[in-house]
Each structure stands twice: as C-alpha cells, then as structure tokens.
Amino acid sequence: MNIERCTYDDYVEIISNISEFWGSDRTLNLHHPMYVYEFGDTAFVIRENNRVMAYMFGFYAQTRPMAYAHLVGVRADAQRRGLGSMLYHHFMSLARERGCKTIKAMTGPTNAQSIAFHKKIGMRLLGEINEDGVTVVRNYSGPGVDRVVFEQDLF
C-alpha cells in the first residue's frame, strides 16, 4: 500500500465515515479542511481498493523545528495492520528532511488505545503521573484540562 497526499475527496470520505475511524463522531470537530488546503503537504492517506483505510493530518511548527501529528485515523476493519505506524514513519522522514528535530502528538488521559499506540511506536510521554496513574501535562489545554503529550527525537 502506498502513502499519498490527502485530497479534498479523501477528506470528504473521511468525515463522511468518521465513525468507522473513531468509533463515533467525537473527533469530527477536529477535522478542519485547513489540513488539506493549507497543510496539504503533511496530510496523508493510505487507500485500498479506492477506499481510504488510514490517514494522518499533521503540520510543521512555526515556533521550533518540530513536526506535530494532529490526527491519525485507521478504519476499525484495518487496525492492527501497521497502517498508523506507516503513516507516522512517513511523516517523521519528511520532517527530518525539513530539519525538524522532534515530532509531537497528544491525546486525552482516558484514551488508552492512543496512549498504547504512541508508546508502541517509541514516543515518550512528557509531564507527571496523575492520580489515575497516567502521565499528563497538567493544564496543557487550559485550566484543569490535562493532556497526554508525546514527543520523539528525529535525529
């Protein structure tokens, strides 16, 4: 399977089938079309039989040499095939070529599947252990809104 740039048609397919990627539409508001229009060189898909099976929306930071993985989605029927890892490694390679030193991602403290995935691909957790035993950066998304923040060196 090949990794290709995400097109507008791919974007429409993703948001039209959001529950197949996330189990619900809870992330729909995070799927802004700017990831295709303005950050299209860091928005990727993997297709199988003309169907988007996995995607990643990311971008390069403006404040330091860092890449940020905003969303990585894999259809439920395609999980555990390494597609998410393929997308991450592709993005990491491009980020290195661009001079990025690190890649960063985040999730909520209750998203055990995302936490396990990011640990599996070698990302380290930043922050401190909370009362539930989850490593979080306190107040990352505002007062009282902790996040699990991942980072990995690219060099």
CSV table of N, CA, C and O in Angstrom, one decimal, residues 14-102:
chain,number,residue,atom,x,y,z
A,14,ILE,N,-13.4,10.8,4.5
A,14,ILE,CA,-13.1,10.6,5.9
A,14,ILE,C,-14.2,11.1,6.8
A,14,ILE,O,-14.6,10.4,7.7
A,15,ILE,N,-14.5,12.4,6.6
A,15,ILE,CA,-15.5,13.0,7.5
A,15,ILE,C,-16.9,12.3,7.3
A,15,ILE,O,-17.7,12.3,8.3
A,16,SER,N,-17.2,11.8,6.2
A,16,SER,CA,-18.5,11.2,5.9
A,16,SER,C,-18.6,9.8,6.6
A,16,SER,O,-19.6,9.3,6.8
A,17,ASN,N,-17.4,9.2,6.9
A,17,ASN,CA,-17.3,7.9,7.5
A,17,ASN,C,-16.6,8.0,8.8
A,17,ASN,O,-15.9,7.0,9.3
A,18,ILE,N,-16.6,9.1,9.5
A,18,ILE,CA,-15.8,9.3,10.7
A,18,ILE,C,-15.9,8.2,11.8
A,18,ILE,O,-15.0,7.8,12.4
A,19,SER,N,-17.1,7.7,11.9
A,19,SER,CA,-17.3,6.7,13.0
A,19,SER,C,-16.6,5.4,12.7
A,19,SER,O,-16.3,4.6,13.6
A,20,GLU,N,-16.3,5.1,11.4
A,20,GLU,CA,-15.6,3.9,11.0
A,20,GLU,C,-14.1,4.1,11.4
A,20,GLU,O,-13.4,3.0,11.6
A,21,PHE,N,-13.6,5.3,11.6
A,21,PHE,CA,-12.2,5.5,12.0
A,21,PHE,C,-12.1,5.7,13.5
A,21,PHE,O,-11.1,5.3,14.1
A,22,TRP,N,-13.1,6.3,14.2
A,22,TRP,CA,-13.0,6.7,15.6
A,22,TRP,C,-14.1,6.0,16.5
A,22,TRP,O,-14.1,6.3,17.7
A,23,GLY,N,-15.0,5.2,15.9
A,23,GLY,CA,-16.0,4.6,16.7
A,23,GLY,C,-17.2,5.5,17.1
A,23,GLY,O,-18.2,5.0,17.6
A,24,SER,N,-17.0,6.7,16.8
A,24,SER,CA,-18.1,7.7,17.0
A,24,SER,C,-17.7,9.0,16.2
A,24,SER,O,-16.7,9.0,15.5
A,25,ASP,N,-18.5,10.0,16.3
A,25,ASP,CA,-18.1,11.3,15.6
A,25,ASP,C,-17.5,12.3,16.6
A,25,ASP,O,-17.4,13.5,16.3
A,26,ARG,N,-17.0,11.8,17.7
A,26,ARG,CA,-16.4,12.7,18.8
A,26,ARG,C,-15.3,13.6,18.3
A,26,ARG,O,-15.0,14.6,18.9
A,27,THR,N,-14.5,13.2,17.2
A,27,THR,CA,-13.4,14.0,16.7
A,27,THR,C,-13.7,14.8,15.5
A,27,THR,O,-12.9,15.5,15.0
A,28,LEU,N,-15.0,14.7,15.1
A,28,LEU,CA,-15.3,15.4,13.8
A,28,LEU,C,-14.9,16.9,13.8
A,28,LEU,O,-14.4,17.4,12.8
A,29,ASN,N,-15.1,17.6,14.9
A,29,ASN,CA,-14.8,19.0,15.0
A,29,ASN,C,-13.3,19.3,14.9
A,29,ASN,O,-12.9,20.4,14.6
A,30,LEU,N,-12.5,18.2,15.0
A,30,LEU,CA,-11.0,18.4,14.9
A,30,LEU,C,-10.5,18.3,13.5
A,30,LEU,O,-9.4,18.5,13.2
A,31,HIS,N,-11.4,17.8,12.6
A,31,HIS,CA,-11.1,17.6,11.2
A,31,HIS,C,-11.4,18.8,10.3
A,31,HIS,O,-12.3,18.8,9.5
A,32,HIS,N,-10.6,19.8,10.5
A,32,HIS,CA,-10.8,21.1,9.8
A,32,HIS,C,-10.2,20.9,8.4
A,32,HIS,O,-9.2,20.3,8.2
A,33,PRO,N,-10.9,21.5,7.4
A,33,PRO,CA,-10.4,21.3,6.0
A,33,PRO,C,-9.1,22.0,5.8
A,33,PRO,O,-8.4,21.8,4.8
A,34,MET,N,-8.6,22.9,6.7
A,34,MET,CA,-7.3,23.5,6.5
A,34,MET,C,-6.2,22.5,6.4
A,34,MET,O,-5.1,22.7,5.8
A,35,TYR,N,-6.4,21.3,7.0
A,35,TYR,CA,-5.4,20.3,7.0
A,35,TYR,C,-5.2,19.8,5.5
A,35,TYR,O,-4.1,19.3,5.2
A,36,VAL,N,-6.1,19.9,4.7
A,36,VAL,CA,-6.0,19.6,3.3
A,36,VAL,C,-5.6,20.8,2.5
A,36,VAL,O,-4.7,20.7,1.7
A,37,TYR,N,-6.2,21.9,2.7
A,37,TYR,CA,-6.0,23.1,1.9
A,37,TYR,C,-4.6,23.8,2.3
A,37,TYR,O,-3.8,24.0,1.4
A,38,GLU,N,-4.4,24.1,3.5
A,38,GLU,CA,-3.2,24.9,3.9
A,38,GLU,C,-2.1,24.0,4.4
A,38,GLU,O,-0.9,24.4,4.3
A,39,PHE,N,-2.3,22.8,4.8
A,39,PHE,CA,-1.3,21.9,5.3
A,39,PHE,C,-1.3,20.6,4.5
A,39,PHE,O,-1.0,19.5,5.0
A,40,GLY,N,-1.6,20.7,3.2
A,40,GLY,CA,-1.8,19.5,2.3
A,40,GLY,C,-0.5,18.7,2.1
A,40,GLY,O,-0.6,17.5,1.8
A,41,ASP,N,0.7,19.3,2.3
A,41,ASP,CA,1.9,18.6,2.2
A,41,ASP,C,2.2,17.7,3.4
A,41,ASP,O,3.2,16.9,3.4
A,42,THR,N,1.4,17.8,4.4
A,42,THR,CA,1.5,16.9,5.6
A,42,THR,C,0.2,16.3,6.0
A,42,THR,O,-0.1,16.0,7.1
A,43,ALA,N,-0.6,16.1,5.0
A,43,ALA,CA,-1.9,15.3,5.1
A,43,ALA,C,-1.8,14.1,4.2
A,43,ALA,O,-1.7,14.3,3.0
A,44,PHE,N,-1.9,12.9,4.8
A,44,PHE,CA,-1.7,11.7,4.0
A,44,PHE,C,-2.8,10.7,4.2
A,44,PHE,O,-3.5,10.7,5.2
A,45,VAL,N,-2.9,9.8,3.2
A,45,VAL,CA,-3.9,8.7,3.2
A,45,VAL,C,-3.2,7.4,2.7
A,45,VAL,O,-2.2,7.5,2.0
A,46,ILE,N,-3.8,6.3,3.2
A,46,ILE,CA,-3.4,5.0,2.6
A,46,ILE,C,-4.8,4.5,2.1
A,46,ILE,O,-5.7,4.4,2.9
A,47,ARG,N,-4.8,4.1,0.8
A,47,ARG,CA,-6.0,3.6,0.2
A,47,ARG,C,-5.9,2.1,-0.1
A,47,ARG,O,-4.8,1.7,-0.4
A,48,GLU,N,-7.0,1.5,-0.1
A,48,GLU,CA,-7.0,0.1,-0.5
A,48,GLU,C,-8.3,-0.1,-1.3
A,48,GLU,O,-9.4,0.3,-0.8
A,49,ASN,N,-8.2,-0.5,-2.5
A,49,ASN,CA,-9.4,-0.6,-3.4
A,49,ASN,C,-10.2,0.7,-3.5
A,49,ASN,O,-11.4,0.7,-3.3
A,50,ASN,N,-9.5,1.8,-3.7
A,50,ASN,CA,-10.0,3.1,-3.8
A,50,ASN,C,-10.8,3.6,-2.6
A,50,ASN,O,-11.6,4.5,-2.7
A,51,ARG,N,-10.5,3.1,-1.5
A,51,ARG,CA,-11.1,3.4,-0.2
A,51,ARG,C,-10.0,3.9,0.8
A,51,ARG,O,-9.0,3.2,0.9
A,52,VAL,N,-10.2,5.0,1.4
A,52,VAL,CA,-9.3,5.5,2.5
A,52,VAL,C,-9.4,4.5,3.6
A,52,VAL,O,-10.4,4.3,4.3
A,53,MET,N,-8.2,3.9,3.9
A,53,MET,CA,-8.2,3.0,5.1
A,53,MET,C,-7.5,3.6,6.3
A,53,MET,O,-7.8,3.2,7.4
A,54,ALA,N,-6.7,4.6,6.1
A,54,ALA,CA,-6.0,5.3,7.2
A,54,ALA,C,-5.5,6.6,6.7
A,54,ALA,O,-5.4,6.9,5.5
A,55,TYR,N,-5.4,7.6,7.6
A,55,TYR,CA,-5.0,8.9,7.3
A,55,TYR,C,-4.2,9.6,8.4
A,55,TYR,O,-4.3,9.1,9.6
A,56,MET,N,-3.5,10.6,8.1
A,56,MET,CA,-2.8,11.4,9.1
A,56,MET,C,-2.9,12.9,8.7
A,56,MET,O,-2.6,13.2,7.5
A,57,PHE,N,-3.2,13.7,9.6
A,57,PHE,CA,-3.1,15.2,9.4
A,57,PHE,C,-2.1,15.7,10.3
A,57,PHE,O,-2.2,15.5,11.6
A,58,GLY,N,-1.1,16.4,9.8
A,58,GLY,CA,-0.1,17.0,10.7
A,58,GLY,C,0.4,18.3,10.1
A,58,GLY,O,-0.2,18.8,9.2
A,59,PHE,N,1.4,18.9,10.7
A,59,PHE,CA,2.0,20.1,10.2
A,59,PHE,C,3.3,20.3,10.9
A,59,PHE,O,3.7,19.6,11.8
A,60,TYR,N,4.0,21.3,10.4
A,60,TYR,CA,5.3,21.7,10.9
A,60,TYR,C,5.1,22.9,11.8
A,60,TYR,O,4.4,23.9,11.4
A,61,ALA,N,5.7,22.9,13.0
A,61,ALA,CA,5.6,24.0,13.9
A,61,ALA,C,6.3,25.3,13.4
A,61,ALA,O,7.3,25.2,12.7
A,62,GLN,N,5.8,26.4,13.8
A,62,GLN,CA,6.5,27.7,13.5
A,62,GLN,C,7.4,28.2,14.6
A,62,GLN,O,8.2,29.0,14.4
A,63,THR,N,7.2,27.6,15.8
A,63,THR,CA,8.0,28.1,16.9
A,63,THR,C,9.3,27.4,17.2
A,63,THR,O,10.1,27.9,17.9
A,64,ARG,N,9.4,26.2,16.7
A,64,ARG,CA,10.7,25.5,16.8
A,64,ARG,C,10.7,24.4,15.7
A,64,ARG,O,9.7,24.1,15.1
A,65,PRO,N,11.9,23.8,15.5
A,65,PRO,CA,12.0,22.7,14.5
A,65,PRO,C,11.3,21.4,14.9
A,65,PRO,O,12.0,20.5,15.3
A,66,MET,N,10.0,21.4,14.8
A,66,MET,CA,9.2,20.3,15.3
A,66,MET,C,8.1,20.0,14.3
A,66,MET,O,7.5,20.9,13.7
A,67,ALA,N,7.7,18.7,14.2
A,67,ALA,CA,6.5,18.3,13.5
A,67,ALA,C,5.4,17.9,14.5
A,67,ALA,O,5.8,17.4,15.6
A,68,TYR,N,4.2,18.1,14.1
A,68,TYR,CA,3.1,17.8,15.0
A,68,TYR,C,2.1,16.9,14.3
A,68,TYR,O,1.6,17.3,13.2
A,69,ALA,N,1.8,15.7,14.9
A,69,ALA,CA,0.8,14.8,14.3
A,69,ALA,C,-0.5,15.1,15.0
A,69,ALA,O,-0.7,14.8,16.2
A,70,HIS,N,-1.4,15.7,14.3
A,70,HIS,CA,-2.7,16.2,14.8
A,70,HIS,C,-3.7,15.0,14.9
A,70,HIS,O,-4.3,14.8,16.0
A,71,LEU,N,-3.9,14.3,13.8
A,71,LEU,CA,-4.9,13.2,13.8
A,71,LEU,C,-4.3,12.0,13.0
A,71,LEU,O,-3.7,12.2,11.9
A,72,VAL,N,-4.5,10.9,13.6
A,72,VAL,CA,-4.1,9.6,12.9
A,72,VAL,C,-5.3,8.7,13.0
A,72,VAL,O,-5.7,8.4,14.2
A,73,GLY,N,-6.0,8.4,11.9
A,73,GLY,CA,-7.2,7.5,12.0
A,73,GLY,C,-7.0,6.3,11.1
A,73,GLY,O,-6.5,6.4,10.0
A,74,VAL,N,-7.4,5.2,11.6
A,74,VAL,CA,-7.4,3.9,10.9
A,74,VAL,C,-8.8,3.3,11.0
A,74,VAL,O,-9.3,3.2,12.1
A,75,ARG,N,-9.4,2.9,9.9
A,75,ARG,CA,-10.7,2.3,9.9
A,75,ARG,C,-10.6,1.0,10.8
A,75,ARG,O,-9.6,0.3,10.9
A,76,ALA,N,-11.7,0.8,11.6
A,76,ALA,CA,-11.7,-0.3,12.5
A,76,ALA,C,-11.4,-1.6,11.8
A,76,ALA,O,-10.6,-2.5,12.4
A,77,ASP,N,-11.8,-1.9,10.6
A,77,ASP,CA,-11.5,-3.1,9.9
A,77,ASP,C,-10.1,-3.2,9.3
A,77,ASP,O,-9.8,-4.2,8.7
A,78,ALA,N,-9.3,-2.2,9.5
A,78,ALA,CA,-7.9,-2.2,9.0
A,78,ALA,C,-6.9,-2.0,10.2
A,78,ALA,O,-5.7,-1.9,9.9
A,79,GLN,N,-7.4,-1.9,11.4
A,79,GLN,CA,-6.5,-1.8,12.5
A,79,GLN,C,-5.7,-3.0,12.7
A,79,GLN,O,-6.0,-4.1,12.3
A,80,ARG,N,-4.5,-2.8,13.4
A,80,ARG,CA,-3.6,-3.9,13.7
A,80,ARG,C,-2.8,-4.4,12.4
A,80,ARG,O,-2.3,-5.5,12.4
A,81,ARG,N,-2.8,-3.6,11.4
A,81,ARG,CA,-2.1,-3.9,10.2
A,81,ARG,C,-0.9,-3.0,10.0
A,81,ARG,O,-0.2,-3.1,9.0
A,82,GLY,N,-0.6,-2.2,11.0
A,82,GLY,CA,0.6,-1.3,10.9
A,82,GLY,C,0.4,0.0,10.1
A,82,GLY,O,1.4,0.7,9.8
A,83,LEU,N,-0.8,0.3,9.7
A,83,LEU,CA,-1.0,1.5,8.9
A,83,LEU,C,-0.7,2.8,9.6
A,83,LEU,O,-0.1,3.7,9.0
A,84,GLY,N,-1.1,2.9,10.9
A,84,GLY,CA,-0.8,4.1,11.6
A,84,GLY,C,0.7,4.3,11.8
A,84,GLY,O,1.2,5.4,11.6
A,85,SER,N,1.4,3.2,12.0
A,85,SER,CA,2.9,3.3,12.1
A,85,SER,C,3.5,3.7,10.8
A,85,SER,O,4.4,4.5,10.8
A,86,MET,N,3.0,3.1,9.7
A,86,MET,CA,3.5,3.5,8.4
A,86,MET,C,3.3,5.0,8.2
A,86,MET,O,4.3,5.7,7.7
A,87,LEU,N,2.2,5.6,8.5
A,87,LEU,CA,1.9,7.0,8.3
A,87,LEU,C,2.9,7.8,9.2
A,87,LEU,O,3.5,8.8,8.8
A,88,TYR,N,3.1,7.4,10.5
A,88,TYR,CA,4.0,8.1,11.4
A,88,TYR,C,5.4,8.1,10.8
A,88,TYR,O,6.1,9.1,10.8
A,89,HIS,N,5.9,7.0,10.4
A,89,HIS,CA,7.3,6.9,9.9
A,89,HIS,C,7.4,7.7,8.6
A,89,HIS,O,8.5,8.3,8.4
A,90,HIS,N,6.4,7.7,7.8
A,90,HIS,CA,6.5,8.6,6.6
A,90,HIS,C,6.6,10.1,7.0
A,90,HIS,O,7.5,10.8,6.4
A,91,PHE,N,5.7,10.5,7.9
A,91,PHE,CA,5.8,11.9,8.3
A,91,PHE,C,7.1,12.2,9.0
A,91,PHE,O,7.7,13.3,8.8
A,92,MET,N,7.6,11.3,9.8
A,92,MET,CA,8.9,11.5,10.5
A,92,MET,C,10.0,11.7,9.5
A,92,MET,O,10.9,12.6,9.7
A,93,SER,N,10.0,10.9,8.5
A,93,SER,CA,11.0,11.0,7.4
A,93,SER,C,11.0,12.4,6.7
A,93,SER,O,12.0,13.0,6.5
A,94,LEU,N,9.8,12.8,6.4
A,94,LEU,CA,9.6,14.1,5.8
A,94,LEU,C,10.0,15.2,6.7
A,94,LEU,O,10.7,16.2,6.3
A,95,ALA,N,9.7,15.1,8.0
A,95,ALA,CA,10.0,16.1,9.0
A,95,ALA,C,11.6,16.2,9.2
A,95,ALA,O,12.1,17.3,9.3
A,96,ARG,N,12.2,15.1,9.2
A,96,ARG,CA,13.7,15.1,9.2
A,96,ARG,C,14.3,15.8,8.0
A,96,ARG,O,15.2,16.7,8.2
A,97,GLU,N,13.8,15.5,6.8
A,97,GLU,CA,14.3,16.2,5.6
A,97,GLU,C,14.1,17.7,5.7
A,97,GLU,O,14.9,18.5,5.2
A,98,ARG,N,13.0,18.1,6.4
A,98,ARG,CA,12.7,19.5,6.5
A,98,ARG,C,13.5,20.2,7.7
A,98,ARG,O,13.5,21.4,7.9
A,99,GLY,N,14.3,19.4,8.4
A,99,GLY,CA,15.1,19.9,9.5
A,99,GLY,C,14.4,19.9,10.9
A,99,GLY,O,15.0,20.4,11.9
A,100,CYS,N,13.3,19.2,11.0
A,100,CYS,CA,12.7,19.1,12.3
A,100,CYS,C,13.5,18.2,13.2
A,100,CYS,O,14.0,17.2,12.8
A,101,LYS,N,13.6,18.5,14.5
A,101,LYS,CA,14.4,17.8,15.4
A,101,LYS,C,13.5,16.8,16.2
A,101,LYS,O,14.0,15.8,16.8
A,102,THR,N,12.2,17.1,16.4
A,102,THR,CA,11.3,16.3,17.1
A,102,THR,C,9.9,16.2,16.4
A,102,THR,O,9.6,17.0,15.6
